[in-house]
XYZ file of C-alpha atoms in Angstrom:
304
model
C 0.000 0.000 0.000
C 1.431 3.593 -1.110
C 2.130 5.616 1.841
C -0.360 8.511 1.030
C -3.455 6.149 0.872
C -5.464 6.598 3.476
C -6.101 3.273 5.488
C -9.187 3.333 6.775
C -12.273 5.505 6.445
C -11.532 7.566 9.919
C -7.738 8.598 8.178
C -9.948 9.541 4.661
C -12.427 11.815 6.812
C -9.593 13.152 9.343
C -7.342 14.185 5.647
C -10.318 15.965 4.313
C -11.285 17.950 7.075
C -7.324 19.145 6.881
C -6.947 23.337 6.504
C -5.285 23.842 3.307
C -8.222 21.087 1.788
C -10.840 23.205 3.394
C -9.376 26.788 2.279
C -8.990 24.834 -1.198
C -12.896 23.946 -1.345
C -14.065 27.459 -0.089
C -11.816 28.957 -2.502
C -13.063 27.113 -5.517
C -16.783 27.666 -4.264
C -16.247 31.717 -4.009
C -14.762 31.600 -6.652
C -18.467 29.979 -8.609
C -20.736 32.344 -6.604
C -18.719 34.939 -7.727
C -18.512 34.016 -11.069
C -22.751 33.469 -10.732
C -23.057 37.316 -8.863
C -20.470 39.728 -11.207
C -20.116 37.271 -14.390
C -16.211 38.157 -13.815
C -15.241 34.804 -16.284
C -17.379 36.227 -19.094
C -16.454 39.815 -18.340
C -12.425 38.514 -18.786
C -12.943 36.479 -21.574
C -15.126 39.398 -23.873
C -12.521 41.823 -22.787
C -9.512 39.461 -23.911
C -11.409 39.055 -27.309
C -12.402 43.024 -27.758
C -8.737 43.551 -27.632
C -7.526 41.101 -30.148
C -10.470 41.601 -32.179
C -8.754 43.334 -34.737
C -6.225 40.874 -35.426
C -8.448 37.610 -36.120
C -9.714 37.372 -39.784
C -13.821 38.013 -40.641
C -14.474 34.309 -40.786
C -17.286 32.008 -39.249
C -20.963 32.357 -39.023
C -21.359 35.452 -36.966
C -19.187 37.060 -39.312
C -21.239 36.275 -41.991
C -24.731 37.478 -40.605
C -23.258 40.706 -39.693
C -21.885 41.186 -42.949
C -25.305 40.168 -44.008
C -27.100 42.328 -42.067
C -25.112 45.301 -43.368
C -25.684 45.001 -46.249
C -28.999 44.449 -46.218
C -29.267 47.854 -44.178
C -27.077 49.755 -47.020
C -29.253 48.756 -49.951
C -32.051 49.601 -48.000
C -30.679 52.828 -47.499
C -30.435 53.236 -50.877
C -33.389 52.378 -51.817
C -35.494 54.643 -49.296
C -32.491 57.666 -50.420
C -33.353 56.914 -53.948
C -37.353 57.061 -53.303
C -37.137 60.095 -51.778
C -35.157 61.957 -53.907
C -38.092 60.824 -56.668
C -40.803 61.546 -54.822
C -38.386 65.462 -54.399
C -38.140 65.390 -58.445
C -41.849 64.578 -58.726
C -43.323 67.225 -56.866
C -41.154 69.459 -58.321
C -42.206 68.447 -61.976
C -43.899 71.440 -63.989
C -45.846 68.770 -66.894
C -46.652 65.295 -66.787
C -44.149 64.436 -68.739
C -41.265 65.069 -66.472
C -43.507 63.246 -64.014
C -43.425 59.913 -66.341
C -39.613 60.733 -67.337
C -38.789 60.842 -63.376
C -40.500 58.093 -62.356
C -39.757 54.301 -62.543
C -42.503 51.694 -63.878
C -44.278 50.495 -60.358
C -43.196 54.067 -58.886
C -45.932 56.449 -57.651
C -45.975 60.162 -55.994
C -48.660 61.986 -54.153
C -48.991 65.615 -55.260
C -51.094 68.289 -53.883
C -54.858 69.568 -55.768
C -53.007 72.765 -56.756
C -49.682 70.985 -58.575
C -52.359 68.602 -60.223
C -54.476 71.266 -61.641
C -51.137 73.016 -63.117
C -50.275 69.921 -64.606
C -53.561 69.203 -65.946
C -53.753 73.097 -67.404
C -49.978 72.237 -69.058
C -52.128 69.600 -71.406
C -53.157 70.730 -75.083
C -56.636 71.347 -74.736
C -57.601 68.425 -77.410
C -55.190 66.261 -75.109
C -56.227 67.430 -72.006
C -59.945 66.339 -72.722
C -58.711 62.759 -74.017
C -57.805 62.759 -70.421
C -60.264 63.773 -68.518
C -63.901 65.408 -68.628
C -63.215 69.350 -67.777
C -66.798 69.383 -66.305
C -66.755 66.363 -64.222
C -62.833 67.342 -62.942
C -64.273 70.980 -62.028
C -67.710 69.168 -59.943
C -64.588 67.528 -57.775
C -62.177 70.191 -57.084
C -64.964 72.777 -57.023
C -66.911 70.759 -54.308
C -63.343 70.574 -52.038
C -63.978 66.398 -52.342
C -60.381 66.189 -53.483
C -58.109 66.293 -50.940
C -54.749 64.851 -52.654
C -53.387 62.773 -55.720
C -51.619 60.224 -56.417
C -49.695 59.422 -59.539
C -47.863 56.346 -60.775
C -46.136 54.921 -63.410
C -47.752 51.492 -64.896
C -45.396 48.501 -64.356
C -45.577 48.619 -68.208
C -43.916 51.917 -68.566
C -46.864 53.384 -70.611
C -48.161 55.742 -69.312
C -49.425 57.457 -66.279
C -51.950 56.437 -63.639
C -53.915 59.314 -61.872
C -55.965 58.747 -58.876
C -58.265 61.325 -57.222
C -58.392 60.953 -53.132
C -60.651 62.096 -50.380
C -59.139 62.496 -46.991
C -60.280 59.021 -46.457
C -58.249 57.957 -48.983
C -60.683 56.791 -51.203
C -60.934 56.787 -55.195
C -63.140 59.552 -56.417
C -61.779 59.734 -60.144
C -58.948 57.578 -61.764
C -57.736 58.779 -65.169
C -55.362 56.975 -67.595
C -52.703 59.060 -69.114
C -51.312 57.437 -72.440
C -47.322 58.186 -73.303
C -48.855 59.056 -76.107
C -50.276 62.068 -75.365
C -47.750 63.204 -72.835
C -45.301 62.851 -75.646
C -47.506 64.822 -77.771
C -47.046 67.886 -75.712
C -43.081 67.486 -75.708
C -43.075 66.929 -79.343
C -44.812 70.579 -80.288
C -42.552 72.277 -77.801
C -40.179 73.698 -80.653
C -39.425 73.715 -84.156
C -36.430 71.699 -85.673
C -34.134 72.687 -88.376
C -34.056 71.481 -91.357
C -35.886 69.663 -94.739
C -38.801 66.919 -93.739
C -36.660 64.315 -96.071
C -33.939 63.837 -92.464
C -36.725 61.720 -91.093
C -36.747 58.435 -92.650
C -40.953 57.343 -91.649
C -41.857 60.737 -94.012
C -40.464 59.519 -97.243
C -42.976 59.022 -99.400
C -45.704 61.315 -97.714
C -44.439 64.447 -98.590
C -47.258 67.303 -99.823
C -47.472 70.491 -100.610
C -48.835 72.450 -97.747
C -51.407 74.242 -99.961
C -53.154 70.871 -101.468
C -52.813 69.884 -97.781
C -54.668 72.775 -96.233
C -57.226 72.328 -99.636
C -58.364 68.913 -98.378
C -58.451 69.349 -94.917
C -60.763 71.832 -95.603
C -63.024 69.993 -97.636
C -63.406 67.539 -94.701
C -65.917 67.711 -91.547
C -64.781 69.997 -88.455
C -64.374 66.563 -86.417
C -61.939 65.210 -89.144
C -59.876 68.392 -89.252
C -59.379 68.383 -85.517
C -58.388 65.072 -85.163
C -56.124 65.701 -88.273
C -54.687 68.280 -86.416
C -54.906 68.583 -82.638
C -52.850 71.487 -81.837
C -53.841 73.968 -84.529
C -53.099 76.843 -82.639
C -49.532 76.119 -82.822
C -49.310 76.214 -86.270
C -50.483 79.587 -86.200
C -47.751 80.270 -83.867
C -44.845 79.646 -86.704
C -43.215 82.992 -87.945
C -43.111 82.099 -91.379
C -44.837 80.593 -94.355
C -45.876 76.326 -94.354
C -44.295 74.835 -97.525
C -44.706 71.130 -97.273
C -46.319 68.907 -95.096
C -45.344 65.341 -94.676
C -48.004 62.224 -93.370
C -45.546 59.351 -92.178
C -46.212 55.737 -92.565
C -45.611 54.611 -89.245
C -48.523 53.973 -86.712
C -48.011 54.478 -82.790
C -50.785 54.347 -80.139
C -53.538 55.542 -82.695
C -51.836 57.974 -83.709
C -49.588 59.511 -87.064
C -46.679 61.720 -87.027
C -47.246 64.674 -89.231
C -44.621 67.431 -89.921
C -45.178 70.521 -91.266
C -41.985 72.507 -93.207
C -41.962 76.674 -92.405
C -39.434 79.007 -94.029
C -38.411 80.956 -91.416
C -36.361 83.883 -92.093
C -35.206 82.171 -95.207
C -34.206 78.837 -92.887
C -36.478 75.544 -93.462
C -37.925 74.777 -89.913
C -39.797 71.526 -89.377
C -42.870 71.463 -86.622
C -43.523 67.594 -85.400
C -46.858 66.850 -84.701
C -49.559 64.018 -84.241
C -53.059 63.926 -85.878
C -55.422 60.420 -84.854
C -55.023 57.529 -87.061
C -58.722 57.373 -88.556
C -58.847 60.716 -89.172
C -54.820 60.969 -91.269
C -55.808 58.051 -93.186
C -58.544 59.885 -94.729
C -56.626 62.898 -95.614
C -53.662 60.621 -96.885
C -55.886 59.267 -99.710
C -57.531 62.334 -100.676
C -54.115 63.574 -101.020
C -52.999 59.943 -102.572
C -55.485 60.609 -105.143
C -55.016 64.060 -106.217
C -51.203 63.446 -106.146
C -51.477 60.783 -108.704
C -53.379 62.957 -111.115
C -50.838 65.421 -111.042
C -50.973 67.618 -108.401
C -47.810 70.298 -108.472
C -45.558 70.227 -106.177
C -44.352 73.377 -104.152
C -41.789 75.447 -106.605
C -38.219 75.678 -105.358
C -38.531 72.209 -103.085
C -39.174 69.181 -106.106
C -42.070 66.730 -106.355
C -43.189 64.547 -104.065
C -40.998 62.321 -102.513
């Protein structure tokens, strides 16, 4: 038997109940309540890894969902920065075109009654009521039933989507607003330099403006204003109309029509859009008296 077994029970009990076995047991059992009151172990051990934090690569799971979690917050950033900033460049729009150019398909902006009805009053009149009734718009924002709107961009990118709201956030009028005739407003906005012939859907439809003007006035009064919708801008041109061109390309229901001024001896070209029942009757008329020999304006050639 080793000499530091203990040979019987009494000698087992008499070496426990020794001091330095005692002081070792209370020690170790302060030490746990301590560690259960004041956390010291964690306290040491977060500290120790604080400090060296910097120095141990970006590696392991918690790594990962942090880096996860920022970026998450980033692009979310962004994407509430970027709404903003559209919903800024909406209400300061001055037509509804900037208002579709500005805004993404699926994007919307509320606007105030006033900023709508200076929108609405930037329309052409003939596009304006394609849009909406004057009458019943004026029974709404007379009556103070409109208390804001919202407009949005169709997930298509077509056009605009107008919505009329009461304070309870309810529908009163929703109004379509084709690209169409946004883009017809943009399109009249100025004249371009140069000969009709530089755009390539003309060739072929090319007129003299007095056979134009001839037949278009031998037509009804609801033909010639869906031949052309915006007449009051041709009046606006400083100079004399020449040619007119019909081109052979169809969009949304509606042809592209150009009509050639000599401006201060310098051929301007106005871009407009008539509807596509009512060109298509003028464009045989014209057809017809161009193929029994109908002169052509003196100084420009026939008829391309």
């Amino acid at each position: 038997m080793a000499w530091y077994h203990p040979r019987n029970l009494g000698e087992y009990l008499w070496r426990l109940s020794a001091p330095h076995v005692i002081l070792s047991i209370l020690l170790v059992l302060c030490l746990f309540l301590g560690e259960l009151r004041f956390d010291w172990a964690e306290r040491i051990m977060g500290a120790y890894l604080a400090s060296t934090n910097a120095g141990r690569p970006e590696s392991g799971q918690i790594w990962e969902v942090g880096q996860q979690a920022r970026s998450a917050y980033q692009a979310l950033e962004k994407i509430v920065t970027d709404r903003l900033a559209s919903q800024r460049e909406a209400r300061e729009s001055t037509a509804f075109v900037q208002l579709a150019e500005r805004l993404q398909p699926g994007q919307g902006a509320m606007l105030s009654v006033d900023h709508f009805r200076r929108l609405y009053l930037d329309l052409p009149e003939t596009s304006a009521r394609e849009v909406a009734n004057p009458l019943r718009l004026l029974e709404i924002l007379s009556q103070h039933r409109c208390d804001r709107v919202y407009v949005s961009k169709n997930s298509t990118g077509s056009g605009l989507t107008v919505n009329l709201l009461d304070t309870a956030n309810q529908i009163l009028e929703s109004l379509d607003l084709p690209l169409q005739v946004l883009s017809l407003n943009r399109e009249q906005e100025a004249l371009h330099g140069g000969r009709l012939e530089q755009w390539p859907d003309f060739q072929g439809g090319i007129y003299p403006a007095d056979l134009f003007f001839q037949e278009l006035g031998s037509l009804s009064e609801e033909v010639r204003e869906a031949v052309v919708l915006q007449p009051r801008r041709l009046l606006e041109i400083e100079g004399t109309i020449v040619r007119v061109a019909i081109s052979n390309e169809v969009a949304g229901g509606y042809i592209r029509l150009g009509f050639e001024a000599m401006v201060a001896g310098t051929p301007k070209v106005l871009l407009t859009r008539g509807r596509e029942w009512a060109v298509w009757q003028i464009h045989s008329r014209l057809e017809d008296r161009a193929g029994n020999g109908a002169a052509a304006v003196p100084g420009y050639g026939e008829r391309s």
